[in-house]
Coordinates of C-alpha atoms in Angstrom, one line a residue:
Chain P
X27 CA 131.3 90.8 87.9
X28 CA 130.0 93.9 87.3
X29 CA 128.4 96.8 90.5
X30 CA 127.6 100.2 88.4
X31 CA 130.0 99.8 85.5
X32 CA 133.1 99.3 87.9
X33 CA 134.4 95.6 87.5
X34 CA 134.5 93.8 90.9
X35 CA 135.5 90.9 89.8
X36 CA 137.0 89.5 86.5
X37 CA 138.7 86.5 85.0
X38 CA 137.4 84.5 87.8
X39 CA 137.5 80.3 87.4
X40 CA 136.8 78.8 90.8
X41 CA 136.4 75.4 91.2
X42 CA 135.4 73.3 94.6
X43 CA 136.1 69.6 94.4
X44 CA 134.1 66.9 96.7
X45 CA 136.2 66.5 99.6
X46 CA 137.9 69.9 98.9
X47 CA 138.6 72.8 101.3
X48 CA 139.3 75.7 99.3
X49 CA 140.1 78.8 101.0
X50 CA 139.4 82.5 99.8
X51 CA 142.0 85.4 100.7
X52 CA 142.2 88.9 99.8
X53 CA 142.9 92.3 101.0
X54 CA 139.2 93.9 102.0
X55 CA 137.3 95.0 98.5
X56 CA 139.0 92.1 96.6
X57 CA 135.8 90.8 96.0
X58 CA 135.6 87.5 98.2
X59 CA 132.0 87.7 99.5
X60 CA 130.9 89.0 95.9
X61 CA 132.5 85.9 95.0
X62 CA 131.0 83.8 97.8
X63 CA 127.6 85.3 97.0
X64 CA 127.7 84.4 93.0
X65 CA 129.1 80.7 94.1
X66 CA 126.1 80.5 96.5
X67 CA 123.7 81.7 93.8
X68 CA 122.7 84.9 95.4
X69 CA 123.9 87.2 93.0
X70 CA 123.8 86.9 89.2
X71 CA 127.4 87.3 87.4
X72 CA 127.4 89.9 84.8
X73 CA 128.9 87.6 82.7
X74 CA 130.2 83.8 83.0
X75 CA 128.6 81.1 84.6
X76 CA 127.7 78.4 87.7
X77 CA 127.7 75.6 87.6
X78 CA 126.9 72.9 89.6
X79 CA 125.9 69.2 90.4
X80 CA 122.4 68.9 90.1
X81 CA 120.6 68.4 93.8
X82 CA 123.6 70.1 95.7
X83 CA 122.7 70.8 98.9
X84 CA 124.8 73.6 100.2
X85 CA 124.9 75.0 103.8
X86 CA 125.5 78.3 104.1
X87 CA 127.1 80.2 107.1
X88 CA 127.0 84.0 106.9
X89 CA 129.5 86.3 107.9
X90 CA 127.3 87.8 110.3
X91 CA 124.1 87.1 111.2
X92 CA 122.3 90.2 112.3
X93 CA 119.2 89.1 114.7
X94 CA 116.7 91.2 114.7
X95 CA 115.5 91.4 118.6
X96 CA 112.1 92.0 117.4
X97 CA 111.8 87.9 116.9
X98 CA 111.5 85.9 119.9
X99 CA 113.4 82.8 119.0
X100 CA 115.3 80.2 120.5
X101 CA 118.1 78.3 119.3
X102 CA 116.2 75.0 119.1
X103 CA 113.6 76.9 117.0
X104 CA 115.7 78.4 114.8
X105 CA 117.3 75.2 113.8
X106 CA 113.7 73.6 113.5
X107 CA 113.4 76.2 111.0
X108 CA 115.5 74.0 108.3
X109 CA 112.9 71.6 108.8
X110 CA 114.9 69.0 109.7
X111 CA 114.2 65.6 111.8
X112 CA 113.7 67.2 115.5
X113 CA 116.5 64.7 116.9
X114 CA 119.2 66.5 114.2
X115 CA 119.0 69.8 116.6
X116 CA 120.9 68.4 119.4
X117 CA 123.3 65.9 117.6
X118 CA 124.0 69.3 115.3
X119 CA 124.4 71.3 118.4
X120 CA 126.6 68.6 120.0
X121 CA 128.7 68.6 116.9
X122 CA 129.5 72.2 117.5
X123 CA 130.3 72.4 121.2
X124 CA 127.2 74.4 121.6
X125 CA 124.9 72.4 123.4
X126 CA 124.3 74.1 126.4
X127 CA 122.5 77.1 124.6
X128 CA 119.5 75.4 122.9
X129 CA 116.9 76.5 124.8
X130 CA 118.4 80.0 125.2
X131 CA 117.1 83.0 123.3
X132 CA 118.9 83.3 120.1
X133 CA 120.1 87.1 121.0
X134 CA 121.5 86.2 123.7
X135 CA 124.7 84.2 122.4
X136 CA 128.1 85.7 122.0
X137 CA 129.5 86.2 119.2
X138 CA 131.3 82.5 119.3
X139 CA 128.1 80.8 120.6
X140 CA 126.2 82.2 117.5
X141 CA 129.0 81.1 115.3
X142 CA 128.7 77.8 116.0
X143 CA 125.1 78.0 116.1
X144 CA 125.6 79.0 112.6
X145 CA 127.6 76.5 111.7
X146 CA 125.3 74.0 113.0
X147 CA 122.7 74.9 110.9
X148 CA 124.8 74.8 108.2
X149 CA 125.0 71.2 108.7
X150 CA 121.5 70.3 109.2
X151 CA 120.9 70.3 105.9
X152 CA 123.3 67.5 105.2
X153 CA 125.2 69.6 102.8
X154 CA 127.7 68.4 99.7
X155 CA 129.1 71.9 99.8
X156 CA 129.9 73.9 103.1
X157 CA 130.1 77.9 102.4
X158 CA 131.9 79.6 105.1
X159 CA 132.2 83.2 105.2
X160 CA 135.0 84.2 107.7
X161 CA 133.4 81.5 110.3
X162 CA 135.8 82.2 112.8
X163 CA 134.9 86.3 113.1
X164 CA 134.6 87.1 116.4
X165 CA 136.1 84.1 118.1
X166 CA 139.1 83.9 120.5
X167 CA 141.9 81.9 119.6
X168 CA 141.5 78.7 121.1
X169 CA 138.3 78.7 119.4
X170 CA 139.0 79.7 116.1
X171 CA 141.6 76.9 116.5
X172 CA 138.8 74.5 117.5
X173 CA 136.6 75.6 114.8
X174 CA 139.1 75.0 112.3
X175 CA 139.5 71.4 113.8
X176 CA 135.7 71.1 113.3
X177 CA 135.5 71.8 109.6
X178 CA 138.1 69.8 109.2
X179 CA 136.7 66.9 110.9
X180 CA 133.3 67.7 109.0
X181 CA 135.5 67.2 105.5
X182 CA 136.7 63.8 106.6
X183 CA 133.7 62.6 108.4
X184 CA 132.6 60.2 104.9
X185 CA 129.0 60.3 104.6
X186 CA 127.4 57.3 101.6
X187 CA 131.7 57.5 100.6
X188 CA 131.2 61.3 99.7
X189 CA 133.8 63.9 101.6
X190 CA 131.5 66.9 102.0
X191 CA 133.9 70.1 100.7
X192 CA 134.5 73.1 102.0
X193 CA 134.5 77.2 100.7
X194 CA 135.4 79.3 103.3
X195 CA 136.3 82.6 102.9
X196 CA 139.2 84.1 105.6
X197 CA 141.0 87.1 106.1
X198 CA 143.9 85.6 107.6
X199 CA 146.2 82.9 106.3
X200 CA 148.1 81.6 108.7
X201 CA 145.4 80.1 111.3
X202 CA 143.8 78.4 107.7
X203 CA 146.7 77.3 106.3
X204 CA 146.8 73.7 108.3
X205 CA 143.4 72.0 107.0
X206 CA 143.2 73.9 103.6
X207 CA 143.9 72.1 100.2
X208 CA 143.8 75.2 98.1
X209 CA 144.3 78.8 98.9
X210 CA 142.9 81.0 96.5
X211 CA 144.1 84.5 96.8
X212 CA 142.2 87.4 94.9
X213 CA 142.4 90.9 94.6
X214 CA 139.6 91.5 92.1
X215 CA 141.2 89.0 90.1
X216 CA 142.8 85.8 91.1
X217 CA 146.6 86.9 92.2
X218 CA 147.8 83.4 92.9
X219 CA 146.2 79.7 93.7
X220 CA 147.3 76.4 95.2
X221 CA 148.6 74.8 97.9
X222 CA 149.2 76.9 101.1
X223 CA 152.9 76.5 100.8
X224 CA 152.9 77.7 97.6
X225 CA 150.8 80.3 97.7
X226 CA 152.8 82.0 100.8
X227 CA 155.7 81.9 98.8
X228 CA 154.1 83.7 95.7
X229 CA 155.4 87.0 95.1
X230 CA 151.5 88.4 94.6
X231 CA 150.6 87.0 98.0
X232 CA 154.2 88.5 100.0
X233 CA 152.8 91.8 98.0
X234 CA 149.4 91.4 99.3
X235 CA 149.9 90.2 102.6
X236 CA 153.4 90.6 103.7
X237 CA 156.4 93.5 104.2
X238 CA 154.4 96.7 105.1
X239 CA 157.7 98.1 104.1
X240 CA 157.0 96.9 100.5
X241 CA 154.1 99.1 100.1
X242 CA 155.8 102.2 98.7
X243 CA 157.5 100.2 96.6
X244 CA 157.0 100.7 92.7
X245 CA 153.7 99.2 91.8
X246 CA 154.3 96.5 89.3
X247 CA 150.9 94.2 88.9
X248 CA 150.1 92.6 86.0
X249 CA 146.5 92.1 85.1
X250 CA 147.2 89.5 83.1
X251 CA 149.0 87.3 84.2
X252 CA 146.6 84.2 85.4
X253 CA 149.1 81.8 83.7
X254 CA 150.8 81.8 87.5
X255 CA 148.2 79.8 88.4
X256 CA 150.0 76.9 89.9
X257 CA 147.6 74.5 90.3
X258 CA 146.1 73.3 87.1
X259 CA 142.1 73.3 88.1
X260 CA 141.1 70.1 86.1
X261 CA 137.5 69.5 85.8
X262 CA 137.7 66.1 88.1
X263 CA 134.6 66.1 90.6
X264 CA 131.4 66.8 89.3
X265 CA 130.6 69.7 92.2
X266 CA 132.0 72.7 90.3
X267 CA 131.4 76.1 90.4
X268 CA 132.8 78.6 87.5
X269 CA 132.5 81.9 86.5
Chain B
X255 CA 70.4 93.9 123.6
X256 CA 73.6 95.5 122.1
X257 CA 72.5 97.9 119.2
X258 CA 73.2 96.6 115.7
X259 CA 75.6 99.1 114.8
X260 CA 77.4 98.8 117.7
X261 CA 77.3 94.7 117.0
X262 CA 79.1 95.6 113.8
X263 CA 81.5 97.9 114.7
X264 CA 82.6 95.5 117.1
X265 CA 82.7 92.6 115.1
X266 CA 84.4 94.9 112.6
X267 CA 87.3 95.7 114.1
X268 CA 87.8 92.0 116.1
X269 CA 87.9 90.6 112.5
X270 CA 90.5 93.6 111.7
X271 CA 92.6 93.2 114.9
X272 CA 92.7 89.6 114.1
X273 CA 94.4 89.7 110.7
X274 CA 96.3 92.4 111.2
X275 CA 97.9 90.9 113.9
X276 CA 100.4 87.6 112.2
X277 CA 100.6 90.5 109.2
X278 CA 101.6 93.0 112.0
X279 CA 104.1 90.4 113.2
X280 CA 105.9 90.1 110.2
X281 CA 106.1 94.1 109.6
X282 CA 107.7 94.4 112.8
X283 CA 110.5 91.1 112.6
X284 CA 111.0 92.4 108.5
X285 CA 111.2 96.2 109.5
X286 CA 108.2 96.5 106.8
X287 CA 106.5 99.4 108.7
X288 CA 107.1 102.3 106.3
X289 CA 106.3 99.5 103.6
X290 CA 103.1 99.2 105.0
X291 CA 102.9 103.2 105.1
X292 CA 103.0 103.4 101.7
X293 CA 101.1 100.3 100.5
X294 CA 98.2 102.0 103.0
X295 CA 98.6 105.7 101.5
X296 CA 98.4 104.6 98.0
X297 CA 95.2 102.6 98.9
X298 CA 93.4 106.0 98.6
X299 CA 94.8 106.1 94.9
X300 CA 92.8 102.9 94.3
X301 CA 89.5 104.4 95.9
X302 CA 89.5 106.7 93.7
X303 CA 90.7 104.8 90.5
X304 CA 87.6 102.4 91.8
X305 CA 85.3 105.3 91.9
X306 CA 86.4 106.8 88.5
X307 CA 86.4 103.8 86.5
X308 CA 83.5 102.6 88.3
X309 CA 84.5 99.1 89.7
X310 CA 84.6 97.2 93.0
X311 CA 86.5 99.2 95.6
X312 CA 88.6 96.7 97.4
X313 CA 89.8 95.0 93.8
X314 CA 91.3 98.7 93.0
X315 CA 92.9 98.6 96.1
X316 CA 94.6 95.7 96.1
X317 CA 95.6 95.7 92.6
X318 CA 97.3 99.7 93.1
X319 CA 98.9 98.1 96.4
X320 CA 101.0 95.5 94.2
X321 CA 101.3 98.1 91.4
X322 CA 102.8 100.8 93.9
X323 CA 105.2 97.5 95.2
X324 CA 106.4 96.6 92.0
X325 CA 107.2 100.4 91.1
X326 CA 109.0 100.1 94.9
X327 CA 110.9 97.0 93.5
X328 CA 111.8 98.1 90.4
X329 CA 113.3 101.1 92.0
X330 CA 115.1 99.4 94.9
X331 CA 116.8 97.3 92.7
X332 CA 118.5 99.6 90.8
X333 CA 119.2 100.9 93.6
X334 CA 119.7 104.5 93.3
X335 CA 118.3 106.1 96.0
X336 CA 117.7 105.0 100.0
X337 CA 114.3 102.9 100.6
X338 CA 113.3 105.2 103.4
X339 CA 112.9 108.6 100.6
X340 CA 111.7 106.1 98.0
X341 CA 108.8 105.0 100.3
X342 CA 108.5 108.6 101.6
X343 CA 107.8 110.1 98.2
X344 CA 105.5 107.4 97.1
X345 CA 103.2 106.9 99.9
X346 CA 103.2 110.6 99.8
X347 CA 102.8 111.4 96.2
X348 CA 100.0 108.2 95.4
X349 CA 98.0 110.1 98.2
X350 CA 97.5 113.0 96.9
X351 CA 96.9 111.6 93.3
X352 CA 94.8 110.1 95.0
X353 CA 93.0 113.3 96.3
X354 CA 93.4 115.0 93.3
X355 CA 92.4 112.4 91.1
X356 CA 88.8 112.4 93.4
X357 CA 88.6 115.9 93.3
X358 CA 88.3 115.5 89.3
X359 CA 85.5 113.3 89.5
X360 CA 82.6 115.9 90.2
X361 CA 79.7 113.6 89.3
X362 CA 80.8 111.2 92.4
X363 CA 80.5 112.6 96.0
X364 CA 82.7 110.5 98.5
X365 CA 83.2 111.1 102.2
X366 CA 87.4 111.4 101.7
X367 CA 87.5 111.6 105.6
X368 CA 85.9 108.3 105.9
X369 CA 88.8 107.0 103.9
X370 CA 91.6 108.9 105.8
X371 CA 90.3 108.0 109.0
X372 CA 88.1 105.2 108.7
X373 CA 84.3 104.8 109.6
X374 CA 83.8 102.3 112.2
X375 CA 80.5 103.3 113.2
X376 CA 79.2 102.9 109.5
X377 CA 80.2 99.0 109.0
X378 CA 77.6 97.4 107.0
X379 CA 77.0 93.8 106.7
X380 CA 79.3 93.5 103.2
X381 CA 82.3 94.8 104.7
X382 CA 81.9 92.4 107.6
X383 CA 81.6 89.8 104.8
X384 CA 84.6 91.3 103.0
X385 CA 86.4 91.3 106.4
X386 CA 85.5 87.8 107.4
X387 CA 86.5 86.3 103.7
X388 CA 89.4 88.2 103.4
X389 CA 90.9 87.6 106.9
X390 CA 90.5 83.5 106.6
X391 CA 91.9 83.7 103.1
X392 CA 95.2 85.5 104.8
X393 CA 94.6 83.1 108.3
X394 CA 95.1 79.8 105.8
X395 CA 97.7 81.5 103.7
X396 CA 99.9 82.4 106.3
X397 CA 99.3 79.3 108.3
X398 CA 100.4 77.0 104.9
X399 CA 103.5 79.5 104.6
X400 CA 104.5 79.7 108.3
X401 CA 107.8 78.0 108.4
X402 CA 109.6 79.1 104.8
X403 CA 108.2 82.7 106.0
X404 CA 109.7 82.8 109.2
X405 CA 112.7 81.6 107.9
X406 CA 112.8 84.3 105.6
X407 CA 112.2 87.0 108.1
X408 CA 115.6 85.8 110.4
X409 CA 117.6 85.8 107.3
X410 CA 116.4 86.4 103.7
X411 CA 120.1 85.1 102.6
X412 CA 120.4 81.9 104.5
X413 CA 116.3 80.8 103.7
X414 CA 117.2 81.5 100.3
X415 CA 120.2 79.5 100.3
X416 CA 118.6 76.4 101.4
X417 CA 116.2 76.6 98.7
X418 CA 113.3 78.7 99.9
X419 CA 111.6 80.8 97.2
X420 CA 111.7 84.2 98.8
X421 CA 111.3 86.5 96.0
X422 CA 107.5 84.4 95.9
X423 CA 107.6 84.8 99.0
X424 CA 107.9 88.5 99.5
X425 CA 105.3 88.7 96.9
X426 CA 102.6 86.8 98.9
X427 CA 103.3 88.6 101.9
X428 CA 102.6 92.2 100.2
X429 CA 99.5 90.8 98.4
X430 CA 98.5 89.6 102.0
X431 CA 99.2 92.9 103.3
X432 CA 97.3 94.7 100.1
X433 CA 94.1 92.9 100.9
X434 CA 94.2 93.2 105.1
X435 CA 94.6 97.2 103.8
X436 CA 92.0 96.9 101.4
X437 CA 89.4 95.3 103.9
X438 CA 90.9 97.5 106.7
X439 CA 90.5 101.1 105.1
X440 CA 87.0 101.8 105.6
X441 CA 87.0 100.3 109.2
X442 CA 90.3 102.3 110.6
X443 CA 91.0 104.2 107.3
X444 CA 94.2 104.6 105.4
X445 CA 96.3 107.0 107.6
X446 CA 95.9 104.3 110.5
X447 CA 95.9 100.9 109.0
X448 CA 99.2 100.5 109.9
X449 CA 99.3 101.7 113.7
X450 CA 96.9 99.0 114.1
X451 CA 99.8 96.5 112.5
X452 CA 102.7 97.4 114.6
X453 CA 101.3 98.8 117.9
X454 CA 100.1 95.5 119.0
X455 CA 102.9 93.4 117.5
X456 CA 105.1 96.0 119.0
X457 CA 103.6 95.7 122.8
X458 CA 103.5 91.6 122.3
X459 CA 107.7 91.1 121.2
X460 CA 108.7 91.7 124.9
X461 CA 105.7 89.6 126.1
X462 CA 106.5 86.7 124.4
X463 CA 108.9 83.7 124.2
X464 CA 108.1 82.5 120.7
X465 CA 107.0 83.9 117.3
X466 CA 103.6 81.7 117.3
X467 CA 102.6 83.5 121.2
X468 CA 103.9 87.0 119.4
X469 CA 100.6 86.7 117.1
X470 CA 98.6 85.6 119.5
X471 CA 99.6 87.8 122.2
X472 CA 99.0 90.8 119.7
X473 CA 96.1 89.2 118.6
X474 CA 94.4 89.9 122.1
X475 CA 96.0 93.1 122.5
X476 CA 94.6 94.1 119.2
X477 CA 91.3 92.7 119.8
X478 CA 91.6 94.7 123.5
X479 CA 92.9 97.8 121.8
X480 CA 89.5 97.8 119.4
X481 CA 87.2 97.4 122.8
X482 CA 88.4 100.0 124.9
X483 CA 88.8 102.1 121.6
X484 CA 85.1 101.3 120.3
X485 CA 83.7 102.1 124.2
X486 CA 85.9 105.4 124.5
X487 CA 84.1 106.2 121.1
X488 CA 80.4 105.2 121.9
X489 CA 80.5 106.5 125.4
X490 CA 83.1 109.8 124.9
X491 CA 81.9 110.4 121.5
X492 CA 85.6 110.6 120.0
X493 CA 86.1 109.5 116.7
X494 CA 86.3 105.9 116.4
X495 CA 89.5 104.7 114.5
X496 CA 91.9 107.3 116.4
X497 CA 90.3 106.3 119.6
X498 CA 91.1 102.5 118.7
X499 CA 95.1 103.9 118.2
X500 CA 95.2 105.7 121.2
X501 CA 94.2 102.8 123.0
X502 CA 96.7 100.4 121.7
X503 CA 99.1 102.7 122.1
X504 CA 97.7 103.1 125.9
X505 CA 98.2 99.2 126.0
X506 CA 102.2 99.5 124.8
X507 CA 103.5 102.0 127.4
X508 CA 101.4 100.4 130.2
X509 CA 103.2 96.7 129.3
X510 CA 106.3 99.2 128.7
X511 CA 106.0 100.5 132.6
X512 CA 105.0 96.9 134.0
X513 CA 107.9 94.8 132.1
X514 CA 110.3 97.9 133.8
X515 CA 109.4 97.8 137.5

């Protein structure tokens, strides 16, 4: 991936299996919503490809949603606007603990409420594939914890036998680690993938991530060196995306 | 008995207020109104290309609005430069090729202030037709397109996401706006098309709980706006389209003041 001649992104293979949470971390500027947004189809890659299983339904939650005030909307509406069955608004807004605001104005949640509203909406659409872009930005604690349990419990919640997977995108590890399959972590490039216990053990990620202390230490990255990618991605589950 | 020019004036700027108000809407939840500057300056370019080359006004208009749009898109997404001095420089610089452009073409005489500013006084029956044709052709059009539209105004991304086509999208909605502009020059003129978007659309977002009573509410206020305007004009003898602004613009601080206390 290419912005002005200055490579973003390169030598990037991600893949998303059904069933599948797959977590995204990187140092700010690594590239993970450039990613996000050439996974979601909202930016063309300079080069490389996506693919995926034909009639995906994807939901989408934004990292931020900026609301214009100059709409009057209310939550209930703003769900309608998937054009979903009318009785989906509440069970999606029960779903996410955020009943109480559906007949509010949509600028007047907090930044958790909205969050949640998001994610709601996300799930309206009945989606195979759940893009998270830091989902829990803004939230306290106990709620990131709680919205954590949620996407979780969306993954296993079987729908027709079919485990609806998970791309979320996080700047911090440790609150994902517990539900994730796969952490991906990227710095342009991916540094190091796998499972969360692996990857916190992987000299990139410590470089990354861990020992300020470390920071003035010689610089020794290899740009080349994708062979350390511990997990194997075989091409299992027909929902894949590649680049 | 109402005198017929008066009857057409009237009618005239209704027909106006009423499509410029869902259009207005959307310039206001999109932050379009610059957009619509420019589409609305470069309308004079397309008089005058009409004049020159000697074919129907309004289909000049409208097709220099969408060329001045795609020139707008083709820059933007390169990217080089911010939208605000794109806009700036070619709503400014169509106009006055516009004006020059004119100014070449000795053999045709044209009232360039009834362009600028609009003659509401001088509606004939054709541009009520024009009016009238135009505004149910936007009316249906925005009323089939409602839901993916809205959808796209909150959040371009997300609507595009779940499958909505907003690049078509965004293309009907400037060819919308190119035709209210082109049916709306001679009746408020170029320089004040958009005022007549936003003000009321601007007055209705704190009156209203829901994007459908937004247009509606501006609707009124437009139609209101044109009234007092028209009778200021008639009675005060002040020119017709600025009188029609003032008013609206009357109409916003008074809810402004209200909604306060």
């Amino acid at each position: 991936m290419k912005f002005q001649n200055k490579e973003v992104l390169t030598g990037i293979n991600l893949q998303v299996n059904p069933g599948e949470i797959v977590t995204l971390i990187g140092p700010n500027g690594a590239g993970k919503t450039t990613l996000v947004r050439v996974a979601l189809g909202l930016q063309a890659p300079s080069s490389g490809q996506r693919l995926i299983r034909k009639g995906l339904r994807i939901g989408y939650m934004p990292q931020k949603l900026h609301i214009d005030d100059s709409m009057p909307l209310t939550v209930n509406r703003f769900l309608e606007l998937t054009g979903c069955r009318l009785t989906a608004v509440p069970d999606a807004l029960g779903r996410t603990g955020v009943s109480h605001v559906r007949h509010s104005p949509l600028q007047s949640l907090s930044g958790g409420e909205l969050q949640r509203v998001l994610l709601a909406r996300a799930l309206l659409h009945k989606p195979h594939l759940l893009v998270l872009d830091e989902p829990v930005q803004g939230v306290d604690v106990t709620g990131q914890k709680e919205l954590y349990q949620l996407i979780t419990d969306i993954r296993n919640a079987s729908r027709n036998r079919e485990h609806c997977a998970v791309l979320m995108v996080s700047h911090d590890l440790h609150l994902v680690m517990a539900s994730t399959d796969k952490v991906i972590c990227i710095n342009q490039h991916i540094c190091c993938s796998g499972h969360p216990h692996q990857v916190k053990q992987h000299p990139e990620y410590l470089r990354l991530f861990g020992g300020e202390s470390d920071e003035l230490a010689v610089y020794t990255h290899h740009h080349d060196h994708h062979g350390v990618d511990g997990h194997i991605l075989k091409p299992q589950g027909p929902v894949s995306e590649g680049k | 008995m109402m005198p017929d020019i008066l009857l057409h004036a009237l009618l005239a700027g209704y027909g106006v207020a009423l499509l410029a108000a869902p259009l207005g809407c959307f310039v206001v939840w999109r932050r379009m109104a610059y957009f619509g500057d420019t589409l609305s300056h470069s309308a004079l370019l397309g008089v005058s290309l009409g004049l020159i080359l000697d074919i129907n006004i309004n289909l000049a208009v409208i097709a220099c609005s969408l060329m001045v749009a795609a020139i707008l898109v083709s820059f933007q997404e390169k990217q080089r430069m911010a939208t605000d001095t794109l806009l700036g420089i070619l709503a400014h610089s169509s106009l006055s090729i516009g004006l020059v452009a004119v100014s070449f073409a000795d053999k045709i005489r044209v009232d360039l202030m009834s362009y600028l500013f609009g003659d509401l006084l001088a509606t004939g029956l054709s541009d009520l037709y024009w009016i009238y044709a135009g505004g149910a052709l936007v009316v249906v059009t925005l009323a089939w397109l409602w839901k993916p539209l809205l959808s796209m105004s909150v959040h371009a991304e997300l609507a595009q996401v779940e499958g909505i086509p907003v690049r078509k999208l965004r293309l009907t909605l400037t060819l919308l706006m190119a035709l209210v502009i082109a049916v709306a020059m001679k009746i408020v003129g170029v320089l004040l098309i958009t005022s007549l978007m936003i003000i009321p659309a601007a007055t209705a977002q704190r009156l209203s709980r829901t994007p459908e009573q937004m247009v509606v509410v501006s609707a009124l206020l437009g139609i209101l706006g044109v009234s007092k305007g028209l009778a200021a004009s008639w009675y005060l003898d002040t020119p017709a389209a600025p009188s029609v602004v003032v008013a609206s613009f009357l109409l916003f601080i008074i809810t402004r003041l209200i909604k306060r206390t």
